[in-house]
XYZ file of C-alpha atoms in Angstrom:
530
model
C 62.236 155.351 126.127
C 64.113 152.295 124.395
C 62.988 153.589 120.910
C 66.153 156.264 120.107
C 65.998 159.145 121.684
C 66.779 161.134 118.624
C 62.804 160.966 117.634
C 62.301 163.435 120.700
C 62.346 166.325 117.925
C 60.107 164.784 115.646
C 57.616 163.981 118.742
C 57.816 167.986 119.684
C 57.254 168.978 116.211
C 53.790 166.642 116.061
C 52.925 167.823 119.333
C 53.283 171.780 118.245
C 51.117 170.936 115.085
C 48.417 169.092 117.143
C 48.001 171.901 119.451
C 47.780 174.307 116.968
C 44.350 172.536 116.116
C 41.256 173.970 118.276
C 39.084 171.775 119.979
C 37.284 170.371 117.362
C 38.657 167.495 115.546
C 36.884 169.303 112.360
C 38.992 172.117 112.103
C 41.431 171.981 109.269
C 44.901 170.426 110.483
C 47.580 172.213 108.900
C 50.485 170.251 107.801
C 53.479 169.662 109.585
C 57.045 170.176 108.555
C 57.397 166.216 108.595
C 55.065 165.464 105.924
C 57.313 167.724 103.406
C 58.760 166.458 100.392
C 62.385 166.227 102.245
C 61.163 163.668 104.565
C 60.526 160.032 104.491
C 63.430 159.561 102.149
C 65.293 157.152 104.106
C 64.763 154.291 106.571
C 65.754 156.145 109.599
C 63.281 158.764 108.294
C 60.271 156.499 108.315
C 61.197 154.891 111.454
C 61.574 158.246 113.161
C 58.243 159.247 111.722
C 56.548 156.283 113.080
C 58.144 156.345 116.518
C 56.274 159.717 117.184
C 53.120 158.101 116.911
C 53.716 156.686 120.171
C 53.919 159.611 122.372
C 53.121 163.163 122.484
C 50.607 165.587 123.872
C 47.471 164.175 122.661
C 48.494 160.515 124.298
C 49.249 163.107 127.418
C 46.088 164.634 127.675
C 43.991 161.732 127.076
C 45.674 159.446 129.922
C 45.572 162.578 132.093
C 41.894 163.630 131.429
C 40.426 160.549 130.142
C 41.933 157.244 130.810
C 41.065 156.204 134.349
C 38.139 158.963 134.603
C 36.219 156.812 131.608
C 37.712 153.331 131.966
C 37.591 153.168 135.706
C 35.755 155.542 137.396
C 32.645 155.710 134.991
C 32.387 151.826 135.309
C 32.583 152.034 138.766
C 36.249 150.618 139.312
C 37.554 153.937 140.931
C 36.152 157.242 142.559
C 37.354 160.744 141.885
C 35.565 163.540 143.567
C 37.848 166.517 142.842
C 35.324 168.594 140.650
C 32.112 168.270 139.021
C 32.909 166.542 135.560
C 34.327 163.640 138.014
C 31.423 163.587 139.859
C 29.319 163.635 136.353
C 31.054 160.514 135.927
C 30.635 158.277 138.895
C 27.194 159.464 139.054
C 26.113 158.585 135.508
C 25.390 162.142 134.638
C 27.708 162.825 132.083
C 27.424 165.798 129.877
C 28.429 166.769 126.484
C 30.514 169.378 128.606
C 32.722 166.801 130.368
C 35.915 167.592 130.290
C 36.627 163.497 130.003
C 34.401 163.108 127.185
C 35.874 166.080 125.324
C 39.177 165.251 125.902
C 38.776 161.653 124.614
C 36.948 162.414 121.368
C 39.326 165.338 120.559
C 42.315 163.532 121.569
C 41.571 159.774 119.842
C 40.706 162.167 116.229
C 44.186 164.194 117.140
C 45.706 160.506 117.082
C 43.786 159.872 113.851
C 44.771 163.097 112.269
C 48.799 162.175 113.155
C 48.238 158.703 111.556
C 46.820 159.924 108.703
C 49.644 162.780 108.001
C 52.269 160.049 108.691
C 50.366 157.542 106.208
C 49.972 160.190 103.599
C 53.450 161.412 104.078
C 54.666 157.667 103.436
C 52.288 157.214 100.670
C 53.408 160.320 98.819
C 57.202 160.926 99.629
C 59.064 157.829 99.807
C 61.046 156.838 96.926
C 60.826 153.685 95.308
C 64.486 152.543 95.979
C 63.221 151.735 99.818
C 62.208 147.939 100.150
C 57.951 147.238 100.131
C 58.591 145.316 103.273
C 60.039 148.357 104.843
C 57.847 150.938 103.571
C 54.704 148.394 104.605
C 56.023 148.005 107.951
C 55.666 151.999 108.837
C 52.510 152.023 106.932
C 51.358 149.289 109.351
C 52.547 151.040 112.341
C 50.522 153.980 111.718
C 47.331 152.301 110.718
C 47.859 150.310 114.188
C 47.816 153.560 115.713
C 44.362 154.684 113.603
C 42.806 151.468 114.539
C 43.265 151.657 118.401
C 41.805 155.690 118.149
C 38.949 154.178 116.196
C 37.945 151.147 118.582
C 38.441 153.403 121.750
C 35.737 155.648 119.761
C 33.450 153.405 118.216
C 32.814 151.660 121.781
C 32.143 154.959 123.612
C 30.397 156.629 121.107
C 29.262 153.602 118.191
C 28.579 155.929 115.277
C 31.325 158.689 114.651
C 32.805 160.376 111.910
C 35.336 158.398 109.768
C 38.476 160.482 108.484
C 40.827 158.804 106.629
C 42.158 161.592 104.554
C 43.050 165.413 106.600
C 42.670 167.323 102.874
C 39.318 165.979 101.883
C 38.240 167.259 105.748
C 39.799 170.523 104.635
C 37.518 170.653 101.820
C 34.511 169.294 103.400
C 34.752 169.877 107.234
C 31.043 169.372 107.977
C 31.121 165.377 108.459
C 28.048 163.030 109.269
C 28.764 160.405 111.992
C 28.993 156.880 110.326
C 27.463 154.073 111.271
C 29.711 151.616 113.787
C 29.588 148.418 111.519
C 31.216 151.007 109.266
C 34.010 152.183 111.900
C 34.349 148.318 112.486
C 35.162 147.690 109.116
C 37.341 149.982 109.333
C 39.335 148.969 112.049
C 39.329 145.745 111.105
C 41.150 146.541 107.650
C 43.433 148.438 109.369
C 44.522 145.557 111.941
C 44.787 143.241 109.090
C 47.360 145.011 107.146
C 48.954 145.787 110.325
C 48.881 142.093 111.156
C 50.168 141.172 107.527
C 52.716 143.779 107.775
C 54.527 144.353 111.528
C 57.475 141.815 112.133
C 56.962 139.108 114.590
C 59.584 141.057 116.538
C 61.053 144.491 116.505
C 63.370 146.768 118.794
C 61.701 147.307 122.452
C 58.800 149.648 122.522
C 57.261 148.790 119.355
C 54.230 147.171 117.661
C 54.608 143.995 116.194
C 52.326 141.577 114.364
C 51.165 139.890 117.846
C 50.109 143.803 118.873
C 47.813 143.784 115.846
C 46.181 140.322 116.029
C 45.973 140.824 119.712
C 43.809 144.173 118.911
C 42.013 142.353 116.395
C 40.910 140.257 118.688
C 39.553 142.927 120.923
C 37.889 144.812 118.051
C 36.022 141.598 116.818
C 34.821 140.566 120.282
C 33.388 143.745 120.620
C 31.773 143.698 117.264
C 30.505 140.448 117.776
C 28.004 141.991 119.960
C 26.838 144.937 117.863
C 23.088 144.766 116.459
C 22.344 141.492 118.395
C 19.014 140.435 117.585
C 18.652 137.971 120.479
C 19.312 139.091 123.943
C 22.258 137.216 125.327
C 23.613 136.250 121.607
C 26.727 137.464 119.937
C 27.263 136.975 116.038
C 29.265 133.752 115.867
C 31.449 133.978 113.007
C 32.904 137.579 114.381
C 33.227 135.441 117.874
C 35.061 132.830 115.710
C 37.419 135.960 114.401
C 38.427 137.063 117.854
C 39.114 133.301 119.004
C 41.278 133.077 115.494
C 43.729 135.958 116.297
C 43.391 135.856 119.986
C 44.626 132.156 119.467
C 47.533 132.863 117.349
C 48.830 135.206 119.871
C 48.261 132.785 122.832
C 50.060 129.738 121.164
C 52.219 131.192 117.966
C 53.749 134.236 119.659
C 56.341 132.652 121.977
C 55.597 135.445 124.596
C 54.640 134.547 127.988
C 53.190 136.454 131.363
C 55.658 137.448 133.555
C 56.204 135.571 136.579
C 55.212 137.980 139.512
C 52.376 140.227 138.331
C 53.570 143.467 140.309
C 56.806 142.729 138.631
C 55.187 143.598 135.147
C 54.271 147.203 136.328
C 57.336 148.343 137.993
C 59.692 150.836 136.138
C 62.624 148.474 135.309
C 60.150 146.121 133.239
C 59.083 148.865 130.788
C 58.059 146.973 127.836
C 58.778 143.578 129.483
C 57.156 140.703 126.721
C 53.659 140.888 127.898
C 53.186 144.176 126.973
C 51.994 144.214 123.311
C 51.801 147.955 122.851
C 52.418 150.546 125.618
C 52.861 154.593 125.221
C 56.668 155.174 125.178
C 57.455 158.144 127.564
C 60.576 159.439 128.126
C 61.486 160.878 132.054
C 61.671 164.634 132.432
C 61.252 165.045 128.849
C 57.547 166.422 128.546
C 55.850 169.826 129.642
C 52.270 169.952 131.022
C 50.609 167.577 129.101
C 53.304 166.365 126.342
C 54.466 163.630 129.032
C 53.229 160.886 131.181
C 50.998 162.746 133.538
C 49.877 159.322 135.754
C 52.019 160.317 138.558
C 49.703 163.083 139.761
C 47.050 160.469 140.377
C 49.177 158.959 143.578
C 47.850 159.565 146.908
C 51.185 158.724 148.536
C 53.207 161.227 150.384
C 55.647 163.666 148.825
C 58.513 161.222 149.686
C 57.142 159.014 146.851
C 56.632 162.183 143.998
C 59.170 163.149 141.858
C 61.076 166.191 143.580
C 59.355 165.985 146.624
C 56.073 167.275 144.912
C 53.005 164.732 146.182
C 50.329 164.049 143.571
C 47.246 166.130 143.643
C 44.117 163.930 142.516
C 41.959 162.442 145.186
C 41.343 159.228 143.149
C 40.621 155.944 145.332
C 39.371 152.590 144.716
C 35.651 152.020 144.773
C 34.316 149.965 147.775
C 32.549 147.920 144.975
C 36.162 146.782 143.927
C 37.062 146.375 147.118
C 34.825 143.846 147.824
C 35.902 142.331 144.024
C 39.513 141.238 145.949
C 39.458 137.857 147.865
C 42.085 137.683 150.536
C 43.998 135.097 148.460
C 43.930 137.950 145.574
C 46.004 140.222 147.399
C 49.111 140.188 144.827
C 46.720 141.730 142.280
C 45.218 144.258 144.674
C 48.648 145.324 146.309
C 49.790 145.979 142.907
C 46.993 148.127 141.863
C 45.859 149.918 144.859
C 47.505 151.237 147.876
C 45.785 149.923 151.365
C 46.573 151.423 154.835
C 49.784 150.066 156.061
C 50.789 148.381 152.539
C 54.310 148.314 152.232
C 56.530 148.907 149.087
C 60.222 148.148 148.767
C 60.593 150.041 145.364
C 59.338 153.585 146.640
C 61.276 155.725 148.538
C 64.561 153.373 148.616
C 66.617 156.266 149.973
C 64.593 155.772 153.164
C 64.054 152.003 153.307
C 60.509 151.778 151.489
C 57.319 153.346 151.836
C 54.434 152.084 153.950
C 51.033 153.930 152.795
C 49.536 155.870 155.973
C 46.268 156.680 153.753
C 42.944 154.495 153.524
C 43.329 153.685 149.751
C 44.803 154.858 146.873
C 46.258 154.192 143.012
C 49.436 151.970 143.105
C 49.345 150.563 139.554
C 51.515 153.959 137.354
C 52.928 155.029 140.253
C 56.772 154.407 140.220
C 58.009 156.589 142.964
C 60.510 159.637 143.216
C 63.425 160.387 140.819
C 65.832 158.377 142.781
C 63.729 155.251 142.781
C 63.913 155.285 138.733
C 67.379 156.861 138.324
C 65.802 159.600 136.347
C 66.910 162.941 137.779
C 64.369 164.949 135.304
C 61.288 163.240 136.074
C 58.523 165.180 137.319
C 55.024 164.259 137.977
C 53.877 165.593 134.744
C 56.302 163.773 133.083
C 56.166 160.130 134.342
C 58.988 157.293 132.942
C 56.652 154.442 133.226
C 55.365 153.127 129.580
C 51.900 152.998 129.984
C 50.435 149.824 128.648
C 47.361 149.959 126.637
C 47.472 146.076 125.589
C 48.803 143.246 127.226
C 49.058 139.558 126.512
C 46.582 138.592 129.938
C 44.145 140.973 128.250
C 44.248 138.779 125.182
C 44.514 135.395 127.203
C 41.063 136.763 128.464
C 39.858 137.616 125.453
C 40.544 133.664 123.926
C 38.820 132.612 126.852
C 35.881 134.589 126.221
C 35.617 133.850 122.506
C 35.951 130.310 123.375
C 33.008 130.878 125.507
C 31.154 132.527 123.108
C 27.153 132.181 123.676
C 27.589 129.349 126.070
C 26.359 129.444 129.490
C 29.765 128.102 130.711
C 32.695 125.950 129.371
C 35.161 123.384 130.316
C 36.987 123.815 127.019
C 40.799 122.832 127.644
C 41.828 125.668 125.738
C 39.805 128.317 127.292
C 40.756 126.813 130.813
C 44.535 126.750 130.042
C 44.544 130.470 129.462
C 42.025 131.238 131.859
C 43.853 129.690 134.687
C 47.435 130.903 133.124
C 46.305 134.349 134.651
C 44.648 133.138 137.911
C 47.575 130.898 138.865
C 49.657 133.884 138.180
C 47.463 135.972 140.764
C 48.112 133.188 143.140
C 44.591 131.805 142.682
C 43.559 127.957 142.515
C 42.313 127.322 138.662
C 39.373 126.462 137.889
C 37.611 123.286 136.017
C 35.384 125.724 134.183
C 33.873 128.921 134.117
C 30.868 131.068 133.252
C 30.688 134.614 132.362
C 30.600 136.023 135.643
C 33.684 134.621 136.656
C 35.291 135.802 133.336
C 34.273 139.202 133.569
C 35.458 139.414 137.203
C 38.821 137.988 136.339
C 38.901 140.871 133.184
C 38.187 143.199 136.409
C 40.586 142.451 138.546
C 43.631 141.978 136.014
C 43.180 144.688 134.299
C 42.168 147.107 136.839
C 43.608 150.483 136.748
C 44.238 150.405 132.886
C 41.288 151.767 131.463
C 39.474 148.453 130.213
C 36.638 148.116 132.288
C 34.172 150.406 130.824
C 34.711 149.528 127.271
C 33.782 145.918 128.656
C 31.156 146.966 130.068
C 29.954 148.654 126.968
C 30.327 145.660 124.661
C 28.408 143.525 127.507
C 25.836 146.267 126.381
C 26.080 145.692 122.805
C 23.963 141.828 123.331
C 22.975 142.006 126.983
C 21.590 145.548 128.596
C 19.753 144.172 131.063
C 22.718 142.338 132.454
C 25.135 145.260 131.465
C 22.458 147.793 133.623
C 22.080 145.510 136.489
C 25.662 145.032 137.297
C 26.057 148.937 137.068
C 23.620 149.719 139.177
C 24.751 147.108 141.800
C 27.800 148.720 142.224
C 28.646 150.593 145.304
C 30.062 153.474 143.581
C 32.003 155.258 146.985
C 35.215 155.469 148.455
C 36.921 153.076 150.696
C 37.759 154.116 154.044
C 39.698 153.209 156.573
C 38.034 153.205 160.045
C 41.117 153.595 162.535
C 38.905 152.665 165.753
C 37.596 149.284 164.391
C 40.830 148.723 162.370
C 39.018 147.886 159.083
C 37.781 149.397 156.182
C 34.201 150.869 155.755
C 32.369 152.327 152.733
C 32.538 156.128 152.846
C 29.739 158.895 151.709
C 29.083 158.862 148.001
C 29.809 162.174 146.011
C 25.979 163.745 144.886
C 23.186 161.851 143.454
C 23.378 158.750 141.490
C 21.399 158.680 138.655
C 20.476 154.910 137.562
C 22.225 153.998 134.706
C 20.159 152.816 131.610
C 20.731 151.742 128.112
C 21.878 155.545 127.208
C 24.314 155.309 130.034
C 26.562 153.142 127.773
C 27.060 155.944 125.141
C 28.775 159.350 125.561
C 27.327 162.409 124.446
C 29.292 163.906 121.404
C 31.525 166.721 123.610
C 28.654 169.989 122.785
C 31.819 172.080 121.250
C 31.928 169.846 118.194
C 27.719 170.217 117.755
C 28.101 173.768 117.498
C 30.916 173.648 115.158
C 28.806 170.712 113.073
C 25.357 170.339 113.531
C 25.465 167.463 111.236
C 26.762 165.471 113.840
C 23.288 165.255 115.360
C 21.782 163.671 112.308
C 21.270 160.135 111.713
C 24.616 158.391 110.874
C 25.406 157.458 107.217
C 27.118 154.389 105.266
C 30.941 154.815 104.854
C 31.409 151.725 102.969
C 29.119 151.159 99.849
């Protein structure tokens, strides 16, 4: 982690605070030592407090239980068949007891609680001697994190409770859900504050105004389809806002894509310039669920596992996404998924590299053993990869989609410029126009294994549910298998019976544990903003 290592003590303290809460986000969160009156007194205190927001057990549990499971398995990009909860996601039979659903809900609210505590501490305890620029910058980081968590929640559940003040929650823990429009309003308010108060450049790993404006564009794009009154049509004013903020990042940030797609995800390129927001992990610093757990999803052998221990999750690309990769799109495919006989020079370097012998497995997030990355303490539960959650190419494609808007296709010069930047970096030929299907395919392959595709499908369902349902039901949600006799890939058997997707598929069930604690979650939502 390039943000100073002495913040680890603070991350541990906050992790303890969050772990002390029970499974329900509605339980009263205790105040941590960090929010005491003797903290937030110096510029260093503020930097330490906000640095703790980038890691911790709330993010560790989320990446382990929900990040790939919901973003990739539920969307049909990947297949995970190791237990009943995973099979539910693959088969559109998700219940309120599902661990991926519970952990996503619980840990996004833990991120919100942590952000709220930080905001309250800064507002109440920071002395007037500190500059407004410094104070507002710290508040902006916390509000960025809160907005990210709420955007995750509103896309997956739509109407969710809004909590800005943990103390008010303690006094009245039985909350109604709030309308999705109100949640989007809070997200926009937080991100506009962040965009105005974050610097254009900061120490490597911290969010900047470009991070906030990129996330603003993503939020506006999602919101534009909500409450659509005509199928296939989105709110033009919100599309224009998405275009504005994404365009700022594309044209004014000075940031560029890396030349090589595969280099984006290598350990030595953590926090490269096209990563706008990433979780900040330290190799070897975390115990179970307190560090980056994604190395566990490796289907490679023990020779590429830290400490000689192989991953234990049987996660693979789906047959459906396998069919999306053209022969020309081999760069992105190989950087995302290992296929039979693929060779990787950066893995198991001491032995001259690594050749994958399985049928197919995850490559993105798999950075090798501790010698490969010169991190002697790294384990499968504490990878040193800084997990990217928002990248520049995502914003390029958001910009292109916002310009496409409600049109069938576009040959707009700006849209084509950034759409083709993504394609050409992948080794594909530029196009002279594109339509919705081309754009969604590009997003799917560019961002595969980064947890975005289910959110893309949900926001499509907001304004064109028939198309979203048809796309989900057309996918072949089975694993990729290698036929050694025929020397070719073939589809494997499906896990269980796949229930056809419906419009209800796009809204996750509220975790059963939270409904038991607070039955008001089943009532009609109410407005938060009057």
